[in-house]
Amino acid sequence: MKKYISDWTVKENVCTHSCCLLKLRLDEEEQTIFPDFIPGQFVQVLVENSPSTFLRRPISVHFADKSKRELWLLIQAIGEGTRKLSELKPGEKLNLIYPLGRGFTVPKKNENIDLQINSDKKLLLIGGGVGVAPLFYLACCLLKSGYRPDFLFGARSKDHFFNIQAFEKIGKLYLTTEDGTCGEKGFVTQHSILKSTKYDFVYTCGPKPMMQAVAKYARQNDIPCEVSLENTMACGIGVCLCCVEKTKKGNSCVCTEGPVFNINQLLWQI
Amino acid sequence: MADLNSQIGKLNFKNPVITASGTFGYGIEYADFIDLSGLGGIVVKGTTLHPREGNDYPRMVETPSGMLNAVGLQNKGVDYFISDIYPNIKDMDTNVMVNVSGSTVEDYLACTEKINDLEKIPAIELNISCPNVKQGGMAFGTSSKSAAEVVKAVRKVYHKTLIVKLSPNVTDITEIARTVEAEGADAVSLINTLLGMAIDAEKRKPVLSTLTGGLSGPCVKPVALRMVYQTYKAIKIPIIGMGGISNQEDAIEFLLAGATAVQIGTYNFIDPTVSVKIVDGINEYLDRHGFQSVKELVGGLIS
């Protein structure tokens, strides 16, 4: 997939106490093609005017709309770089390298021999914290293909969910919190829906311990499962070999071989 | 338009801007962003006789104006390079050079001999300065005796342009530079990364799996510039200067300090187009200052 580097214009930056939804537009005068982003792919964002931020920040695609030339990023301000991004104002420019990485598998409607999924089978998207970011675009693409996925999101407490209203419009939403302030108390893998419903495919993104617990559940129940990793990256294009994860093929770059992996590719001890 | 041609050993470069090993893959990874034929040269990823898996994750941590890495020469080995990579890069319209790494003199020799057979690889960069492998690498570049041993052996079998990449992790880099010059190197490139460390205070643990790693990026530039300047005073063979170059001013500073050419490394990660921007920037500088050739800049500090 051809990669591009260009400036995008901040159209809107909607911040809540927990995160910012950054809506970017690729100007027509940029003359660059708006690529067909695959859910799970990411962009490398250049953070300017932040002396302590040297490297670009890899941020996953929250939503992309080719007709409007819009790209949405969901950003949790955890460090200096992401804090700078959360402060961007409409009209400001942001330099991106895109689209990067391998995304989630979106089954084509009624042609799902390989994945053994069809539209009456059930898909579950499990997210933890800001890990829900790529799952929104994934859900939109699944919906386009004729699948209405369920969502299972976990957070520390009720104030730590990100943009969940948007997911509610697409499919059924199940929640867990560690303190029991919202949904069922506990971790996502303890939610009752996993016992009452047999899912056919699980996609997950969130903290690594959570994804490993989800992978374990999927393996025990013989459910195909894709996880999106976020190992620390420098280049994002497969040249520095810093973001490696151990796979059956050896050390694989998360930025080019992933960030999405089928759990069968990984050497996780689960 | 000034003349940007630069000469390293027997080899002509269309301009003095080369991309550094380990930061530019095999060049093809950057073909979407720039016209690779606009570069003076490309040094491909460090290549060893046998495949290497590299070090465990985490291998990288961001630091103020730079980064530490401890990749550990992950590569699929010279045979894979010859069968799977070389056919795709051999017709690039720029000097494609291979960074040759090893743990023993025998490994360096065997790897060099295989690269020597490749018609379209006009030079090697002998890496005696990788700080991230337990055996070899930097060990060869931090003592004159072992540096002499490996360069002498390689020089005997390799008759194309031989560049030796030096480690800054030494008391006196000029001593190593003089040694490799005496053993017949055509040029030296410097600096490789500076040995550094990062600690996670909350976890009370080192960040990198290897405890230490190599520091690169704009933060190392003053150190690199000083070493290029000192080395220029000490040897007669050309110097390829590198260390934290992120724009044309940086590149020109290295030329003025005595480098015949420069390499662009870590900054390729920040701006994949920076190398060709620097070519244009050097050209603009030469025109603005009325120089006919970039060669006039080399070691051109006004005293």
XYZ file of C-alpha atoms in Angstrom:
573
model
C 0.000 0.000 0.000
C 1.505 3.302 -1.049
C 2.447 5.596 1.808
C 2.145 9.354 1.889
C 3.464 12.243 3.931
C 1.453 15.460 4.049
C -0.106 18.173 6.159
C -3.665 17.809 7.384
C -5.824 20.616 8.764
C -7.450 20.356 12.172
C -11.158 20.761 11.554
C -12.395 20.127 15.052
C -10.933 19.045 18.375
C -13.571 17.818 20.791
C -12.102 17.257 24.237
C -13.727 15.618 27.216
C -12.076 15.040 30.573
C -10.680 11.713 29.390
C -9.736 12.186 25.748
C -9.781 14.301 22.616
C -11.450 13.495 19.338
C -9.303 15.167 16.710
C -10.996 15.555 13.325
C -8.540 16.204 10.498
C -9.108 17.078 6.872
C -6.779 16.466 3.940
C -6.973 19.664 1.912
C -7.658 19.351 -1.812
C -4.711 21.614 -2.612
C -2.443 18.996 -1.040
C -3.048 17.075 -4.295
C -2.547 13.834 -2.446
C -4.811 10.893 -2.829
C -6.907 10.036 0.195
C -6.055 6.352 0.644
C -8.468 3.570 1.509
C -7.572 3.200 5.174
C -7.956 -0.315 6.543
C -9.284 -0.490 10.119
C -6.429 -1.128 12.533
C -3.954 0.902 10.495
C -2.243 3.901 12.059
C -0.630 7.207 11.180
C 2.671 8.693 12.397
C 1.973 12.146 13.779
C 4.635 14.850 13.947
C 4.309 16.763 17.207
C 5.644 20.270 16.771
C 6.648 22.827 19.399
C 7.254 20.168 22.006
C 10.961 20.040 22.902
C 10.699 16.787 24.828
C 8.903 15.019 21.974
C 11.460 13.912 19.403
C 9.847 10.978 17.631
C 6.546 10.931 15.803
C 3.593 9.472 17.688
C 1.825 6.440 16.222
C -1.939 6.960 16.508
C -4.535 4.515 15.221
C -7.276 5.476 12.816
C -10.486 6.091 14.793
C -12.526 6.844 11.684
C -11.874 7.715 8.045
C -14.274 9.167 5.485
C -12.870 9.294 1.978
C -15.745 11.355 0.524
C -15.241 14.093 3.129
C -11.428 13.580 3.122
C -11.639 13.303 6.910
C -9.597 11.310 9.383
C -10.444 11.088 13.082
C -7.931 10.330 15.810
C -8.849 9.562 19.401
C -6.131 10.829 21.690
C -5.581 10.287 25.369
C -3.172 12.873 26.751
C -0.766 10.704 28.695
C 2.570 12.345 27.956
C 3.937 15.620 26.658
C 3.446 14.650 22.992
C -0.164 13.554 23.252
C -0.890 16.548 25.498
C 0.337 18.865 22.715
C -1.929 17.058 20.260
C -4.882 17.459 22.600
C -4.332 21.242 22.570
C -4.545 21.637 18.780
C -6.988 24.278 17.548
C -9.140 24.249 14.387
C -7.167 25.562 11.419
C -3.800 24.312 12.693
C -1.800 21.877 10.562
C -0.603 18.432 11.467
C 1.953 16.459 9.462
C 1.174 12.760 9.065
C 2.782 9.708 7.479
C 0.015 7.313 6.397
C -1.479 4.753 6.029
C 0.753 2.437 8.060
C 0.666 -1.175 9.149
C -1.562 -4.162 8.588
C -5.109 -3.832 9.828
C -7.898 -6.082 11.010
C -9.487 -8.697 8.760
C -12.822 -7.415 7.541
C -14.733 -10.315 6.028
C -16.399 -9.658 2.708
C -20.134 -10.176 2.774
C -21.169 -13.743 1.991
C -17.645 -14.718 0.935
C -16.274 -15.929 4.184
C -15.080 -19.409 3.552
C -11.623 -18.752 4.959
C -12.768 -17.095 8.125
C -15.882 -19.176 8.431
C -17.885 -16.137 9.309
C -21.137 -15.145 7.717
C -23.585 -12.426 8.479
C -25.569 -14.460 10.963
C -22.425 -15.265 12.904
C -21.444 -13.121 15.823
C -18.455 -10.796 16.054
C -17.199 -9.264 19.288
C -14.957 -6.225 19.606
C -13.236 -6.035 22.992
C -11.597 -2.769 24.010
C -9.777 -1.500 27.058
C -9.147 2.180 27.761
C -8.145 4.190 24.701
C -7.744 0.840 22.919
C -11.300 1.339 21.697
C -9.906 3.870 19.171
C -9.348 1.532 16.178
C -12.447 -0.511 17.029
C -14.809 2.284 15.976
C -13.538 2.375 12.393
C -13.454 -1.424 12.413
C -17.114 -1.486 13.489
C -18.061 0.975 10.743
C -16.336 -1.190 8.128
C -17.928 -4.368 9.501
C -21.326 -2.701 9.333
C -20.700 -1.787 5.694
C -19.950 -5.435 5.024
C -23.228 -6.452 6.612
C -22.096 -7.402 10.106
C -23.420 -5.840 13.271
C -20.781 -6.494 15.928
C -21.190 -6.493 19.697
C -18.865 -4.449 21.894
C -17.365 -5.329 25.234
C -15.395 -2.507 26.824
C -13.558 -2.383 30.124
C -12.245 0.520 32.172
C -11.051 1.304 35.665
C -14.241 3.203 36.498
C -17.176 4.860 34.748
C -15.211 8.021 33.955
C -12.599 6.128 31.973
C -14.598 5.139 28.903
C -13.843 6.836 25.597
C -16.484 8.006 23.131
C -18.757 5.027 23.831
C -21.900 6.824 22.665
C -20.658 6.417 19.101
C -20.423 2.631 19.517
C -23.899 2.358 20.994
C -25.340 3.525 17.676
C -23.739 0.558 15.887
C -24.256 -2.476 18.096
C -24.912 -3.879 21.535
C -22.575 -2.532 24.171
C -21.423 -4.457 27.255
C -19.303 -2.774 29.902
C -17.153 -3.761 32.838
C -15.420 -1.557 35.381
C -12.850 -2.608 37.936
C -14.649 -0.657 40.672
C -18.162 -1.625 39.610
C -19.286 1.972 38.944
C -20.619 1.036 35.518
C -21.614 -2.268 33.918
C -20.441 -5.498 35.534
C -17.685 -5.337 38.146
C -14.402 -6.955 37.102
C -12.385 -7.389 33.922
C -13.744 -7.778 30.398
C -12.924 -11.473 30.354
C -15.179 -11.964 33.421
C -18.279 -10.472 31.727
C -21.311 -12.771 31.673
C -21.897 -12.227 27.942
C -18.852 -14.412 27.218
C -20.582 -17.302 28.975
C -24.030 -16.785 27.474
C -23.044 -16.077 23.864
C -20.850 -18.096 21.549
C -18.888 -15.668 19.385
C -17.357 -16.578 16.052
C -14.599 -13.970 15.858
C -13.027 -11.667 18.425
C -11.082 -8.469 17.742
C -9.310 -6.721 20.588
C -7.233 -3.663 21.379
C -6.153 -2.364 24.772
C -3.521 -2.909 27.441
C -1.383 -5.976 26.771
C -2.458 -7.924 29.895
C -6.085 -7.455 28.847
C -5.409 -8.581 25.278
C -3.545 -11.613 26.582
C -6.528 -12.511 28.782
C -8.816 -12.093 25.765
C -6.465 -14.222 23.647
C -6.561 -16.914 26.320
C -10.381 -16.868 26.345
C -10.422 -17.054 22.534
C -7.964 -19.927 22.407
C -9.777 -21.910 25.110
C -13.036 -21.493 23.243
C -11.515 -22.056 19.829
C -12.515 -18.621 18.541
C -10.364 -16.864 15.908
C -8.916 -13.714 17.456
C -7.012 -10.667 16.231
C -5.150 -8.326 18.570
C -3.742 -4.864 17.896
C -0.373 -4.249 19.558
C 1.202 -0.921 20.450
C 4.896 -1.629 21.004
C 7.079 1.472 21.246
C 8.010 2.632 17.761
C 10.522 4.969 16.196
C 10.139 4.938 12.400
C 6.722 3.307 11.806
C 7.801 2.022 8.379
C 9.832 -1.072 9.202
C 13.382 0.240 9.007
C 14.531 0.780 12.593
C 13.444 -2.674 13.841
C 12.686 -1.303 17.319
C 9.019 -2.271 17.815
C 9.482 -6.029 17.441
C 7.217 -8.703 18.852
C 8.227 -12.374 18.987
C 6.215 -14.319 16.395
C 6.442 -17.709 14.719
C 8.497 -15.957 12.018
C 10.970 -14.537 14.555
C 11.120 -10.915 15.680
C 8.484 -9.110 13.622
C 8.053 -5.346 13.347
C 4.712 -4.351 14.832
C 4.651 -1.323 12.513
C 4.740 -3.319 9.271
C 3.851 -6.934 10.110
C 1.199 -5.638 12.531
C -0.050 -3.778 14.498
C -2.817 -6.349 14.076
C -1.823 -9.982 14.526
C -3.829 -13.171 14.656
C -3.069 -14.682 18.066
C -1.824 -17.826 16.323
C 1.093 -15.821 14.896
C 2.277 -14.742 18.344
C 4.347 -16.655 20.886
C 2.319 -15.489 23.873
C 2.405 -17.915 26.779
C -1.335 -18.034 27.360
C 24.023 25.387 -9.592
C 27.263 24.366 -7.919
C 29.054 21.084 -8.470
C 27.968 18.650 -5.751
C 30.171 15.727 -6.848
C 32.206 14.244 -4.013
C 34.954 11.646 -4.069
C 35.459 8.875 -1.495
C 38.302 6.522 -2.385
C 37.800 5.424 -5.989
C 34.140 6.213 -5.856
C 32.326 9.287 -7.115
C 29.156 10.446 -5.352
C 26.753 12.722 -7.247
C 26.328 14.656 -4.020
C 27.679 14.337 -0.479
C 24.430 13.166 1.151
C 24.223 9.500 2.099
C 21.611 7.780 4.247
C 22.958 5.954 7.299
C 22.836 2.247 7.974
C 19.985 1.052 10.157
C 17.836 4.111 9.555
C 16.947 3.632 5.913
C 16.269 -0.083 5.506
C 17.282 -1.062 1.984
C 16.181 2.250 0.503
C 13.021 0.787 -1.031
C 11.112 1.538 2.177
C 11.542 5.244 1.358
C 10.686 5.067 -2.343
C 7.120 6.289 -1.665
C 8.468 9.479 -0.113
C 11.503 10.500 -2.165
C 13.284 9.909 -5.446
C 16.176 7.739 -4.270
C 18.289 8.737 -7.264
C 18.534 12.186 -5.688
C 20.809 10.782 -3.001
C 24.582 10.537 -3.113
C 24.343 7.069 -1.634
C 22.554 4.641 0.617
C 24.177 2.464 3.275
C 21.888 -0.499 3.823
C 21.123 -2.168 7.135
C 23.998 -3.857 8.992
C 24.557 -7.255 7.429
C 26.227 -10.239 9.073
C 27.430 -13.603 7.777
C 24.692 -15.474 9.617
C 21.108 -14.368 10.353
C 20.676 -12.535 13.649
C 17.445 -12.235 15.646
C 18.681 -9.161 17.486
C 17.977 -8.262 21.101
C 14.763 -8.635 23.061
C 12.113 -5.928 23.213
C 12.249 -3.162 24.505
C 14.946 -2.023 22.126
C 14.264 1.674 21.934
C 13.505 4.616 24.151
C 13.017 8.257 23.287
C 15.411 10.669 25.002
C 15.651 14.477 24.949
C 16.297 15.345 21.262
C 17.166 11.786 20.402
C 16.720 8.123 21.079
C 18.535 5.108 22.453
C 18.417 1.887 20.500
C 19.579 -1.635 21.190
C 18.407 -3.479 18.097
C 21.458 -5.715 18.075
C 22.024 -6.073 14.331
C 18.823 -7.949 13.542
C 19.161 -9.062 9.912
C 18.539 -12.140 7.806
C 22.185 -12.663 6.920
C 24.284 -11.967 3.843
C 22.933 -14.884 1.796
C 19.371 -13.603 2.173
C 20.596 -10.129 1.263
C 22.164 -11.482 -1.927
C 19.195 -13.630 -2.970
C 16.226 -11.505 -1.889
C 17.298 -7.887 -1.484
C 20.125 -7.250 -3.930
C 18.079 -7.985 -7.080
C 15.607 -5.271 -6.037
C 18.143 -2.573 -5.273
C 21.031 -3.199 -7.644
C 19.690 -0.898 -10.341
C 19.085 2.102 -8.112
C 20.702 5.180 -9.585
C 22.809 5.923 -6.522
C 25.755 4.322 -4.697
C 24.330 1.420 -2.708
C 26.753 0.341 -0.006
C 26.526 -2.478 2.512
C 27.309 -2.099 6.186
C 29.230 -5.264 7.088
C 29.149 -6.375 10.719
C 30.532 -9.384 12.528
C 31.699 -10.997 15.741
C 34.973 -12.472 14.527
C 37.548 -11.557 11.900
C 36.556 -14.702 10.009
C 32.901 -13.581 9.928
C 33.820 -10.123 8.650
C 35.978 -11.714 5.958
C 33.410 -14.267 4.815
C 30.663 -11.642 4.676
C 32.915 -9.176 2.811
C 33.922 -11.775 0.225
C 30.286 -12.505 -0.558
C 29.498 -8.794 -0.921
C 32.621 -8.388 -3.065
C 31.032 -10.605 -5.704
C 28.115 -8.185 -6.131
C 28.875 -6.035 -9.133
C 26.563 -3.141 -8.187
C 27.850 -2.689 -4.645
C 30.820 -0.341 -5.077
C 31.736 -0.001 -1.405
C 31.321 -1.494 2.026
C 31.128 0.229 5.357
C 32.935 -1.966 7.844
C 31.065 -1.663 11.120
C 33.534 -2.032 13.967
C 31.428 0.106 16.234
C 28.022 -1.405 16.991
C 27.487 -0.954 20.742
C 24.603 -3.414 20.933
C 26.081 -6.841 20.341
C 27.780 -8.737 23.100
C 30.673 -10.098 21.107
C 32.459 -8.178 18.417
C 31.042 -5.048 16.915
C 32.280 -2.252 19.082
C 34.931 -4.460 20.646
C 36.834 -4.251 17.346
C 36.541 -0.505 17.160
C 37.604 0.374 20.672
C 41.173 -0.854 20.509
C 43.743 -0.002 17.872
C 45.078 -3.543 17.881
C 41.797 -5.266 17.036
C 40.744 -2.483 14.649
C 44.028 -2.966 12.783
C 43.562 -6.709 12.710
C 40.112 -6.655 11.123
C 40.808 -3.825 8.662
C 44.065 -5.451 7.525
C 42.291 -8.768 6.911
C 39.392 -7.217 5.031
C 41.638 -4.944 2.974
C 43.501 -7.994 1.661
C 40.365 -9.461 0.107
C 38.384 -6.331 -0.719
C 39.620 -4.034 -3.455
C 36.634 -1.752 -3.888
C 36.058 1.282 -1.674
C 36.465 0.372 1.985
C 34.895 2.693 4.538
C 35.423 1.929 8.228
C 32.742 3.112 10.661
C 34.234 4.293 13.927
C 32.947 4.201 17.464
C 32.839 7.374 19.549
C 33.075 5.270 22.715
C 36.840 5.611 22.931
C 39.309 7.880 24.678
C 40.849 9.130 21.434
C 39.018 8.525 18.165
C 41.924 9.931 16.151
C 44.128 7.074 17.291
C 41.710 4.488 15.844
C 41.286 6.618 12.716
C 45.062 6.733 12.155
C 45.263 2.986 12.671
C 42.608 2.116 10.093
C 44.129 4.630 7.668
C 47.496 2.880 8.052
C 45.837 -0.459 7.334
C 44.530 0.802 4.016
C 40.996 2.013 4.612
C 39.805 4.385 1.874
C 37.680 6.428 4.255
C 36.283 6.516 7.753
C 32.704 7.240 8.767
C 31.918 8.652 12.183
C 30.281 8.605 14.605
C 28.342 5.463 15.387
C 26.012 5.801 18.389
C 27.180 6.868 21.838
C 26.714 4.306 24.572
C 23.932 5.409 26.903
C 21.301 4.234 29.337
C 17.732 4.978 30.370
C 16.050 4.082 33.654
C 12.351 3.921 34.495
C 12.193 5.557 37.920
C 8.675 4.288 38.705
C 9.579 0.682 37.975
C 13.157 1.091 39.251
C 14.382 -0.811 36.204
C 16.468 -0.089 33.107
C 14.204 0.618 30.119
C 16.133 -1.372 27.511
C 16.298 -5.157 27.625
C 20.068 -4.879 27.167
C 20.434 -2.238 29.937
C 22.455 0.047 27.653
C 21.985 1.207 24.082
C 23.265 3.569 21.413
C 22.300 7.231 21.581
C 21.530 9.068 18.338
C 19.674 12.130 17.133
C 20.301 15.884 17.366
C 21.532 15.531 20.971
C 24.789 13.882 19.796
C 25.623 16.445 17.108
C 28.135 18.579 19.051
C 30.071 15.473 20.090
C 30.074 14.133 16.532
C 31.138 17.457 15.085
C 34.046 17.693 17.508
C 35.199 14.181 16.632
C 35.008 14.848 12.893
C 37.038 18.026 13.370
C 39.719 16.244 15.432
C 39.882 13.336 13.006
C 40.185 15.691 10.022
C 43.322 17.130 11.619
C 44.741 13.642 12.188
C 44.274 11.737 8.911
C 44.465 12.249 5.136
C 41.741 9.885 3.916
C 38.209 11.273 3.514
C 35.751 11.382 6.403
C 32.030 10.732 6.174
C 30.528 12.704 9.038
C 27.343 11.852 10.855
C 25.608 12.282 14.171
C 22.354 14.149 14.665
C 22.137 15.831 11.267
C 18.599 17.080 10.769
C 18.895 19.886 8.209
C 21.241 21.519 5.701
C 22.932 23.746 8.283
C 23.926 20.675 10.283
C 25.266 18.993 7.144
C 27.265 22.051 6.156
C 28.754 22.271 9.662
C 30.077 18.721 9.245
C 31.567 19.575 5.837
C 33.242 22.643 7.321
C 34.604 20.520 10.179
C 36.304 18.332 7.573
C 33.811 15.759 6.340
C 33.875 15.036 2.598
C 30.340 13.667 2.776
C 27.657 13.252 5.420
C 25.244 10.566 6.480
C 21.700 11.218 7.616
C 20.457 8.749 10.209
C 17.868 9.057 12.930
C 16.188 12.117 11.429
C 14.907 9.966 8.555
C 12.380 8.699 11.117
C 11.080 12.185 11.804
C 11.069 13.364 8.200
C 11.459 10.648 5.549
C 12.191 13.377 2.995
C 14.958 15.113 4.977
C 17.856 13.617 2.979
C 16.821 15.100 -0.357
C 15.911 18.392 1.323
C 19.494 18.529 2.590
C 20.847 17.989 -0.940
C 18.808 20.982 -2.123
C 19.819 22.989 0.930
C 23.552 22.419 0.379
C 23.161 23.453 -3.235
C 21.362 26.626 -2.229
C 24.063 27.421 0.337
C 26.860 26.961 -2.195
C 25.135 29.286 -4.676
C 24.393 31.881 -2.012
C 28.038 31.913 -0.890
C 29.433 31.815 -4.422
C 31.144 28.407 -4.219
C 31.655 26.479 -7.443
C 31.987 23.081 -5.807
C 31.033 21.431 -2.559
C 34.675 20.327 -2.279
C 35.552 23.936 -1.419
C 33.568 23.595 1.797
C 35.397 20.553 3.141
C 37.476 21.608 6.137
C 36.704 25.178 5.161
C 36.550 26.780 8.595
C 37.843 30.327 8.575
C 40.549 30.777 11.174
